[in-house]
Amino acid sequence: MELSISDLRVCLQDREILHGVDLDVADGELLALLGQSGCGKSTLIKSIAGLLDVRSGEIRADGRSLLGVPPERRGTVIVFQDLRLFPHMTVFDNIAFSMALKKRPRVETAQVVERLLEDVQMPGYGRRRIRELSGGQMQRVALARALAAEPRLLLLDEPFSGLNEGLRDEMGRLVKKLHREKGLTTVLITHDRQEALRLADRVALMQDGRILQCGTPEEIFWRPVSREAAAYFGRINCLPGRAAGGTFSCALGAWPCALEDGPWTAAIRPFDMRAVPGGSGYTVTGIDFLGETAELTLTGPAGAITCSVTAGALADMGLAVGGQTGLEADPGRAVYFKEEART
Amino acid sequence: MRGKRTWSGALLAAGAAVILLPMLVMLVWVFTERWAWPALWPQTFSLRAVREVLHRSGQLAAVLASSVGISLAVAALSVLIGLMTARAIVLYDFPGKGAAAFFTSLPLMVPVTVFAMGVQVTFIRLGLNNTVHGVIVAHLLYSLPYAVYLLTDGTRALGVGLEEQARVLGASGLGAFRKVTLPLLTPVLLAAFSMAYIVSFSQYFLTLLLGGGQVKTFTMVMVPYLQGGERNIASVYSAIFLAVTFLLLVLFEKLSRRWMRHGGGNFYG
Amino acid sequence: MRARKAAPYLLLLPHILLTALFVAGLAAGIGQSLGLMPALGLTEPTLDYYREAFTRPDMVRAVLYSLRTAAVSALIATAAGVGICAVLVISRRTHDRLVGLVRLPIAVPHVVVALLTVLLCSQNGLLARLACLFGLIDEQSQFPALLYDGWGVGVILAYVWKETPFIVYFVLSLMANIDGSLGQTAVNLGAGPWRAFCRVTLPLCRDTVLSGFLIIFVFALGAYELPFLLGATAPKALPVLAYIEYVHPDMHHRPYAMALNGVVILISVLSALAYYALMRRKAAALRERGGTR
């Protein structure tokens, strides 16, 4: 299903939560909706599924408006964060819920449920009760139940947030695999940027009830449209400077650019900064050892700059807090944001 | 720790004794013929009182039927209307919600005597006075607050999440309610039913005034014997009616327990 | 979308109809207490009947008698009920099988409670016989007249027997929940179990306890059975006197009944507002603790 949302406004208890959301999801796509908690992600998917009243705007599926269509006839199935398995039913009955509503023959239902249980790697669990399941198993059942409803659009509302890291990765891979195999259109809500980048075809960044930017993971990562969008993927160094005659100059030096003249800020990620041992101008004011990588804080003319290095490189450099070093940037990786002209 | 256990155990036992002793004394009175001062135990037992009550078994059966029938009807209506009211108040935001919540508990705060004497004129005008319907309506007003109280708590605890899930899986609004909420709420429904039944079954004044002697319930029959000092006959009536009540309550309790143990209903096989 | 807006009102419809009937009954009662009885040609509102209710000796004594028995029985029942809950919660016995017995008195109709009180507390009841056995008294007449007395001791005892279990039933599960979480935190922070209960659990249950108190107080204030069956000929309880005036063959007595009821309504409405405020606070507190997403 192709989903198209335009200028969507939604209120909860008289407070506007979504302030004009525009979003398109292509047929067969896996879109990650990325944003901090409270930014309106859940409100957005509940609106898509028809569980909330829309104040204004439009939601279209394959060109047809969904507004006024009751939730059960939209084909938009949500897997909620709290899973919402029916506690009074067995695993089998949970998964078969939508098929029973459609009065499918029992034999067919049994086959489909068995196949779905295999798909989510829980064969033979049909007769179990919900309270006998572990957290990871409940998540699989919730996913299988949603798939059994043959969704035109599958909406996943942070369903893995309660799991430990290993299980999260496993569930993520499972979702991506099932998404591909079944040719689903999927929207995955998450606040974990790694998860979004790894799983999604495209990522939509959401903040304060608006979509900040939407694009492929690479676009979102390398070409953020704003400082907020850039900041979402971890720390970024902002270097105020000026462009003049095709050259950008800032505290870290000058390099060619294709910008119109005026004040600009260059944003450069920590991995595109390079400490130069033996050089000078910057003092090491902090070293955060993170295992495979480390973050150096270098203070000098450009202010406090964060610089990421691999653990091996750090060992080779032999830097210590208080030591002197030089600093270089990789200008090719810089993203520029126009500053309001100051007089 | 041990001292505290025995201490609280003694309190529990004392409480149980205070509750049970009067009822046991009543049971003894059922079979008592002569119990002269100051003996602690009756001198003569007989089945005279029991026989006297059973002798008019036609009357007993009629009173039993109308009494239990009225209370069952009141309980069923309380659960139905109570559930509708609870859902409106818990699941929706609407103008007038505060007033609705206020009026659900109002009868708890207005004694039956005040209401009954005030409403009788209206009842006469509506043709409800001295009728079974009228008594049911009057009992309903006083059973409903308890049902609403229990069902509001239950509905709030269950929340709207599972119904939302059922909707997005393809269930209609009514279907989601029927397949998810209703089975999960069954223990609460049974509790509300029991409570409403008890409240209705205990009514005396409402039935006295608005039933006008036409509607015979257990309390109507029992009070004259009590006033006349016929302790053994009053005890026989009380024992029979309490037995019926407790039987019903135990039945509801058993149903509810079974439901909980099985984790609710099973729809598909 | 329109169906959705109308839905809560449709759900409330039967309740609204019943409420209308209820309020109509109350309004008629209040109207009559103000001397408005068009059927008898009384159309001028007056406060005379209320004035008499507060001056006619039997009426004043009825009001005081009812207020006293209701307040004393409700206070004793509430205190005893909370005390029992406290012991049960602190000793972790809230799921003891015996606790289920509290539902027994709740299910016993008041007329049967009256019978039980007679069997136990009258001058030839079981208590008097026990007193005789232990040599405290020799004659029936030496046993204090608990029933049909001016103080309504028998009425109060009967209410306490019936309403204490109600308070336990009304409060216990909430109290056990709160103590299970917050009370144990307090114990963990170094408070003794009783101290934790008094400082943390009890204050958090206060609103529920108060609303339970209001329910049984108002009930005892306006209930007919027990004072009718166990009370003295004088003073009469308010509802008993009101009923006598109500069924008086001379219809002109009816406003007196309604004025007595008006006094009860006044107390009831104040209690209802207090109860409603307590329930709202409780609902708000529950929402807060539940958190919102």
PDB file of C-alpha atoms in Angstrom, chain B residues 18-164:
ATOM      1  CA  VAL B  18     -18.272 -12.210  66.180  1.00  0.00           C
ATOM      2  CA  ILE B  19     -19.532 -12.695  62.635  1.00  0.00           C
ATOM      3  CA  LEU B  20     -20.514 -16.349  62.958  1.00  0.00           C
ATOM      4  CA  LEU B  21     -21.856 -16.602  66.509  1.00  0.00           C
ATOM      5  CA  PRO B  22     -25.093 -14.635  65.901  1.00  0.00           C
ATOM      6  CA  MET B  23     -25.798 -16.671  62.806  1.00  0.00           C
ATOM      7  CA  LEU B  24     -25.266 -19.940  64.661  1.00  0.00           C
ATOM      8  CA  VAL B  25     -27.585 -18.783  67.444  1.00  0.00           C
ATOM      9  CA  MET B  26     -30.158 -18.068  64.752  1.00  0.00           C
ATOM     10  CA  LEU B  27     -29.733 -21.588  63.384  1.00  0.00           C
ATOM     11  CA  VAL B  28     -30.336 -23.011  66.862  1.00  0.00           C
ATOM     12  CA  TRP B  29     -33.515 -20.943  67.110  1.00  0.00           C
ATOM     13  CA  VAL B  30     -34.816 -22.572  63.940  1.00  0.00           C
ATOM     14  CA  PHE B  31     -35.294 -25.802  65.872  1.00  0.00           C
ATOM     15  CA  THR B  32     -36.011 -24.371  69.319  1.00  0.00           C
ATOM     16  CA  GLU B  33     -39.290 -25.079  71.075  1.00  0.00           C
ATOM     17  CA  ARG B  34     -38.451 -23.996  74.635  1.00  0.00           C
ATOM     18  CA  TRP B  35     -35.399 -22.059  75.797  1.00  0.00           C
ATOM     19  CA  ALA B  36     -35.975 -20.813  79.337  1.00  0.00           C
ATOM     20  CA  TRP B  37     -33.853 -18.335  81.235  1.00  0.00           C
ATOM     21  CA  PRO B  38     -30.965 -18.676  82.105  1.00  0.00           C
ATOM     22  CA  ALA B  39     -30.004 -21.849  80.207  1.00  0.00           C
ATOM     23  CA  LEU B  40     -27.325 -21.564  77.522  1.00  0.00           C
ATOM     24  CA  TRP B  41     -28.918 -24.305  75.463  1.00  0.00           C
ATOM     25  CA  PRO B  42     -32.608 -24.900  74.620  1.00  0.00           C
ATOM     26  CA  GLN B  43     -34.496 -27.387  76.710  1.00  0.00           C
ATOM     27  CA  THR B  44     -36.768 -28.660  73.951  1.00  0.00           C
ATOM     28  CA  PHE B  45     -36.190 -28.873  70.231  1.00  0.00           C
ATOM     29  CA  SER B  46     -38.901 -29.316  67.654  1.00  0.00           C
ATOM     30  CA  LEU B  47     -39.622 -28.891  64.005  1.00  0.00           C
ATOM     31  CA  ARG B  48     -42.815 -26.965  64.754  1.00  0.00           C
ATOM     32  CA  ALA B  49     -41.604 -23.641  63.352  1.00  0.00           C
ATOM     33  CA  VAL B  50     -40.092 -25.262  60.291  1.00  0.00           C
ATOM     34  CA  ARG B  51     -43.276 -27.214  59.701  1.00  0.00           C
ATOM     35  CA  GLU B  52     -45.398 -24.141  60.175  1.00  0.00           C
ATOM     36  CA  VAL B  53     -43.448 -22.288  57.505  1.00  0.00           C
ATOM     37  CA  LEU B  54     -43.380 -25.251  55.145  1.00  0.00           C
ATOM     38  CA  HIS B  55     -47.069 -25.861  55.753  1.00  0.00           C
ATOM     39  CA  ARG B  56     -47.780 -22.650  53.942  1.00  0.00           C
ATOM     40  CA  SER B  57     -45.347 -23.756  51.270  1.00  0.00           C
ATOM     41  CA  GLY B  58     -47.428 -22.093  48.587  1.00  0.00           C
ATOM     42  CA  GLN B  59     -46.831 -18.751  50.241  1.00  0.00           C
ATOM     43  CA  LEU B  60     -43.167 -19.527  50.854  1.00  0.00           C
ATOM     44  CA  ALA B  61     -42.613 -20.489  47.235  1.00  0.00           C
ATOM     45  CA  ALA B  62     -44.412 -17.390  46.002  1.00  0.00           C
ATOM     46  CA  VAL B  63     -42.386 -15.079  48.249  1.00  0.00           C
ATOM     47  CA  LEU B  64     -39.174 -16.850  47.372  1.00  0.00           C
ATOM     48  CA  ALA B  65     -39.932 -16.553  43.668  1.00  0.00           C
ATOM     49  CA  SER B  66     -40.895 -12.872  43.750  1.00  0.00           C
ATOM     50  CA  SER B  67     -38.087 -11.939  46.135  1.00  0.00           C
ATOM     51  CA  VAL B  68     -35.326 -13.731  44.238  1.00  0.00           C
ATOM     52  CA  GLY B  69     -36.871 -12.804  40.896  1.00  0.00           C
ATOM     53  CA  ILE B  70     -36.960  -9.095  41.717  1.00  0.00           C
ATOM     54  CA  SER B  71     -33.395  -9.127  43.000  1.00  0.00           C
ATOM     55  CA  LEU B  72     -32.101 -11.064  39.983  1.00  0.00           C
ATOM     56  CA  ALA B  73     -33.820  -8.626  37.636  1.00  0.00           C
ATOM     57  CA  VAL B  74     -32.397  -5.673  39.550  1.00  0.00           C
ATOM     58  CA  ALA B  75     -28.905  -7.199  39.500  1.00  0.00           C
ATOM     59  CA  ALA B  76     -29.049  -7.902  35.760  1.00  0.00           C
ATOM     60  CA  LEU B  77     -30.252  -4.380  34.990  1.00  0.00           C
ATOM     61  CA  SER B  78     -27.641  -2.906  37.334  1.00  0.00           C
ATOM     62  CA  VAL B  79     -24.834  -4.720  35.554  1.00  0.00           C
ATOM     63  CA  LEU B  80     -26.117  -3.758  32.114  1.00  0.00           C
ATOM     64  CA  ILE B  81     -26.771  -0.089  32.859  1.00  0.00           C
ATOM     65  CA  GLY B  82     -23.758   0.080  35.165  1.00  0.00           C
ATOM     66  CA  LEU B  83     -21.453  -1.170  32.441  1.00  0.00           C
ATOM     67  CA  MET B  84     -22.834   1.321  29.915  1.00  0.00           C
ATOM     68  CA  THR B  85     -22.409   4.132  32.431  1.00  0.00           C
ATOM     69  CA  ALA B  86     -18.917   3.043  33.436  1.00  0.00           C
ATOM     70  CA  ARG B  87     -17.786   2.904  29.800  1.00  0.00           C
ATOM     71  CA  ALA B  88     -19.187   6.348  29.062  1.00  0.00           C
ATOM     72  CA  ILE B  89     -17.419   7.831  32.073  1.00  0.00           C
ATOM     73  CA  VAL B  90     -14.086   6.027  31.734  1.00  0.00           C
ATOM     74  CA  LEU B  91     -13.570   5.870  27.979  1.00  0.00           C
ATOM     75  CA  TYR B  92     -14.926   9.196  26.738  1.00  0.00           C
ATOM     76  CA  ASP B  93     -14.311  12.860  27.348  1.00  0.00           C
ATOM     77  CA  PHE B  94     -17.488  14.853  26.965  1.00  0.00           C
ATOM     78  CA  PRO B  95     -19.195  17.946  28.360  1.00  0.00           C
ATOM     79  CA  GLY B  96     -21.171  17.010  31.452  1.00  0.00           C
ATOM     80  CA  LYS B  97     -18.907  14.137  32.449  1.00  0.00           C
ATOM     81  CA  GLY B  98     -18.382  15.569  35.929  1.00  0.00           C
ATOM     82  CA  ALA B  99     -22.116  15.867  36.506  1.00  0.00           C
ATOM     83  CA  ALA B 100     -22.653  12.299  35.276  1.00  0.00           C
ATOM     84  CA  ALA B 101     -20.032  11.018  37.702  1.00  0.00           C
ATOM     85  CA  PHE B 102     -21.676  12.984  40.521  1.00  0.00           C
ATOM     86  CA  PHE B 103     -25.126  11.580  39.819  1.00  0.00           C
ATOM     87  CA  THR B 104     -23.884   7.987  39.670  1.00  0.00           C
ATOM     88  CA  SER B 105     -22.964   8.137  43.342  1.00  0.00           C
ATOM     89  CA  LEU B 106     -25.790  10.425  44.519  1.00  0.00           C
ATOM     90  CA  PRO B 107     -28.112   7.608  45.730  1.00  0.00           C
ATOM     91  CA  LEU B 108     -25.324   6.434  48.059  1.00  0.00           C
ATOM     92  CA  MET B 109     -25.732   9.757  49.819  1.00  0.00           C
ATOM     93  CA  VAL B 110     -29.534  10.025  49.897  1.00  0.00           C
ATOM     94  CA  PRO B 111     -31.249   7.619  52.301  1.00  0.00           C
ATOM     95  CA  VAL B 112     -33.985   5.406  50.883  1.00  0.00           C
ATOM     96  CA  THR B 113     -36.589   6.828  53.268  1.00  0.00           C
ATOM     97  CA  VAL B 114     -36.138  10.347  51.928  1.00  0.00           C
ATOM     98  CA  PHE B 115     -36.254   9.215  48.334  1.00  0.00           C
ATOM     99  CA  ALA B 116     -39.200   6.857  48.770  1.00  0.00           C
ATOM    100  CA  MET B 117     -41.450   9.411  50.497  1.00  0.00           C
ATOM    101  CA  GLY B 118     -40.493  12.062  47.965  1.00  0.00           C
ATOM    102  CA  VAL B 119     -40.936   9.960  44.846  1.00  0.00           C
ATOM    103  CA  GLN B 120     -44.215   8.248  45.708  1.00  0.00           C
ATOM    104  CA  VAL B 121     -46.323  10.969  44.087  1.00  0.00           C
ATOM    105  CA  THR B 122     -44.302  10.603  40.902  1.00  0.00           C
ATOM    106  CA  PHE B 123     -44.610   6.825  41.071  1.00  0.00           C
ATOM    107  CA  ILE B 124     -48.387   7.072  41.382  1.00  0.00           C
ATOM    108  CA  ARG B 125     -48.481   9.409  38.389  1.00  0.00           C
ATOM    109  CA  LEU B 126     -46.314   7.018  36.335  1.00  0.00           C
ATOM    110  CA  GLY B 127     -48.401   4.006  37.358  1.00  0.00           C
ATOM    111  CA  LEU B 128     -45.399   2.433  39.054  1.00  0.00           C
ATOM    112  CA  ASN B 129     -46.758   2.556  42.592  1.00  0.00           C
ATOM    113  CA  ASN B 130     -47.705  -0.829  44.097  1.00  0.00           C
ATOM    114  CA  THR B 131     -46.283  -2.711  41.114  1.00  0.00           C
ATOM    115  CA  VAL B 132     -43.398  -5.119  40.740  1.00  0.00           C
ATOM    116  CA  HIS B 133     -41.944  -2.882  38.014  1.00  0.00           C
ATOM    117  CA  GLY B 134     -41.982   0.059  40.367  1.00  0.00           C
ATOM    118  CA  VAL B 135     -40.204  -1.895  43.090  1.00  0.00           C
ATOM    119  CA  ILE B 136     -37.600  -3.056  40.572  1.00  0.00           C
ATOM    120  CA  VAL B 137     -36.995   0.519  39.415  1.00  0.00           C
ATOM    121  CA  ALA B 138     -36.691   1.748  43.007  1.00  0.00           C
ATOM    122  CA  HIS B 139     -34.295  -1.051  43.991  1.00  0.00           C
ATOM    123  CA  LEU B 140     -32.330  -0.448  40.803  1.00  0.00           C
ATOM    124  CA  LEU B 141     -31.668   3.170  41.768  1.00  0.00           C
ATOM    125  CA  TYR B 142     -30.023   1.984  44.976  1.00  0.00           C
ATOM    126  CA  SER B 143     -28.158  -1.021  43.541  1.00  0.00           C
ATOM    127  CA  LEU B 144     -26.760   0.851  40.588  1.00  0.00           C
ATOM    128  CA  PRO B 145     -24.219   3.040  42.442  1.00  0.00           C
ATOM    129  CA  TYR B 146     -22.442  -0.037  43.786  1.00  0.00           C
ATOM    130  CA  ALA B 147     -22.413  -1.668  40.365  1.00  0.00           C
ATOM    131  CA  VAL B 148     -21.137   1.522  38.728  1.00  0.00           C
ATOM    132  CA  TYR B 149     -18.450   1.844  41.394  1.00  0.00           C
ATOM    133  CA  LEU B 150     -17.114  -1.678  40.790  1.00  0.00           C
ATOM    134  CA  LEU B 151     -17.486  -1.539  37.006  1.00  0.00           C
ATOM    135  CA  THR B 152     -15.813   1.880  36.734  1.00  0.00           C
ATOM    136  CA  ASP B 153     -12.803   0.546  38.609  1.00  0.00           C
ATOM    137  CA  GLY B 154     -12.739  -2.572  36.440  1.00  0.00           C
ATOM    138  CA  THR B 155     -13.117  -0.689  33.177  1.00  0.00           C
ATOM    139  CA  ARG B 156     -10.393   1.757  34.182  1.00  0.00           C
ATOM    140  CA  ALA B 157      -8.039  -1.057  35.154  1.00  0.00           C
ATOM    141  CA  LEU B 158      -8.619  -2.896  31.868  1.00  0.00           C
ATOM    142  CA  GLY B 159      -8.094   0.264  29.844  1.00  0.00           C
ATOM    143  CA  VAL B 160      -8.742   0.797  26.198  1.00  0.00           C
ATOM    144  CA  GLY B 161      -5.550  -0.793  24.852  1.00  0.00           C
ATOM    145  CA  LEU B 162      -6.802  -4.288  24.135  1.00  0.00           C
ATOM    146  CA  GLU B 163      -9.915  -3.004  22.406  1.00  0.00           C
ATOM    147  CA  GLU B 164      -7.753  -0.752  20.225  1.00  0.00           C
TER     148      GLU B 164
END
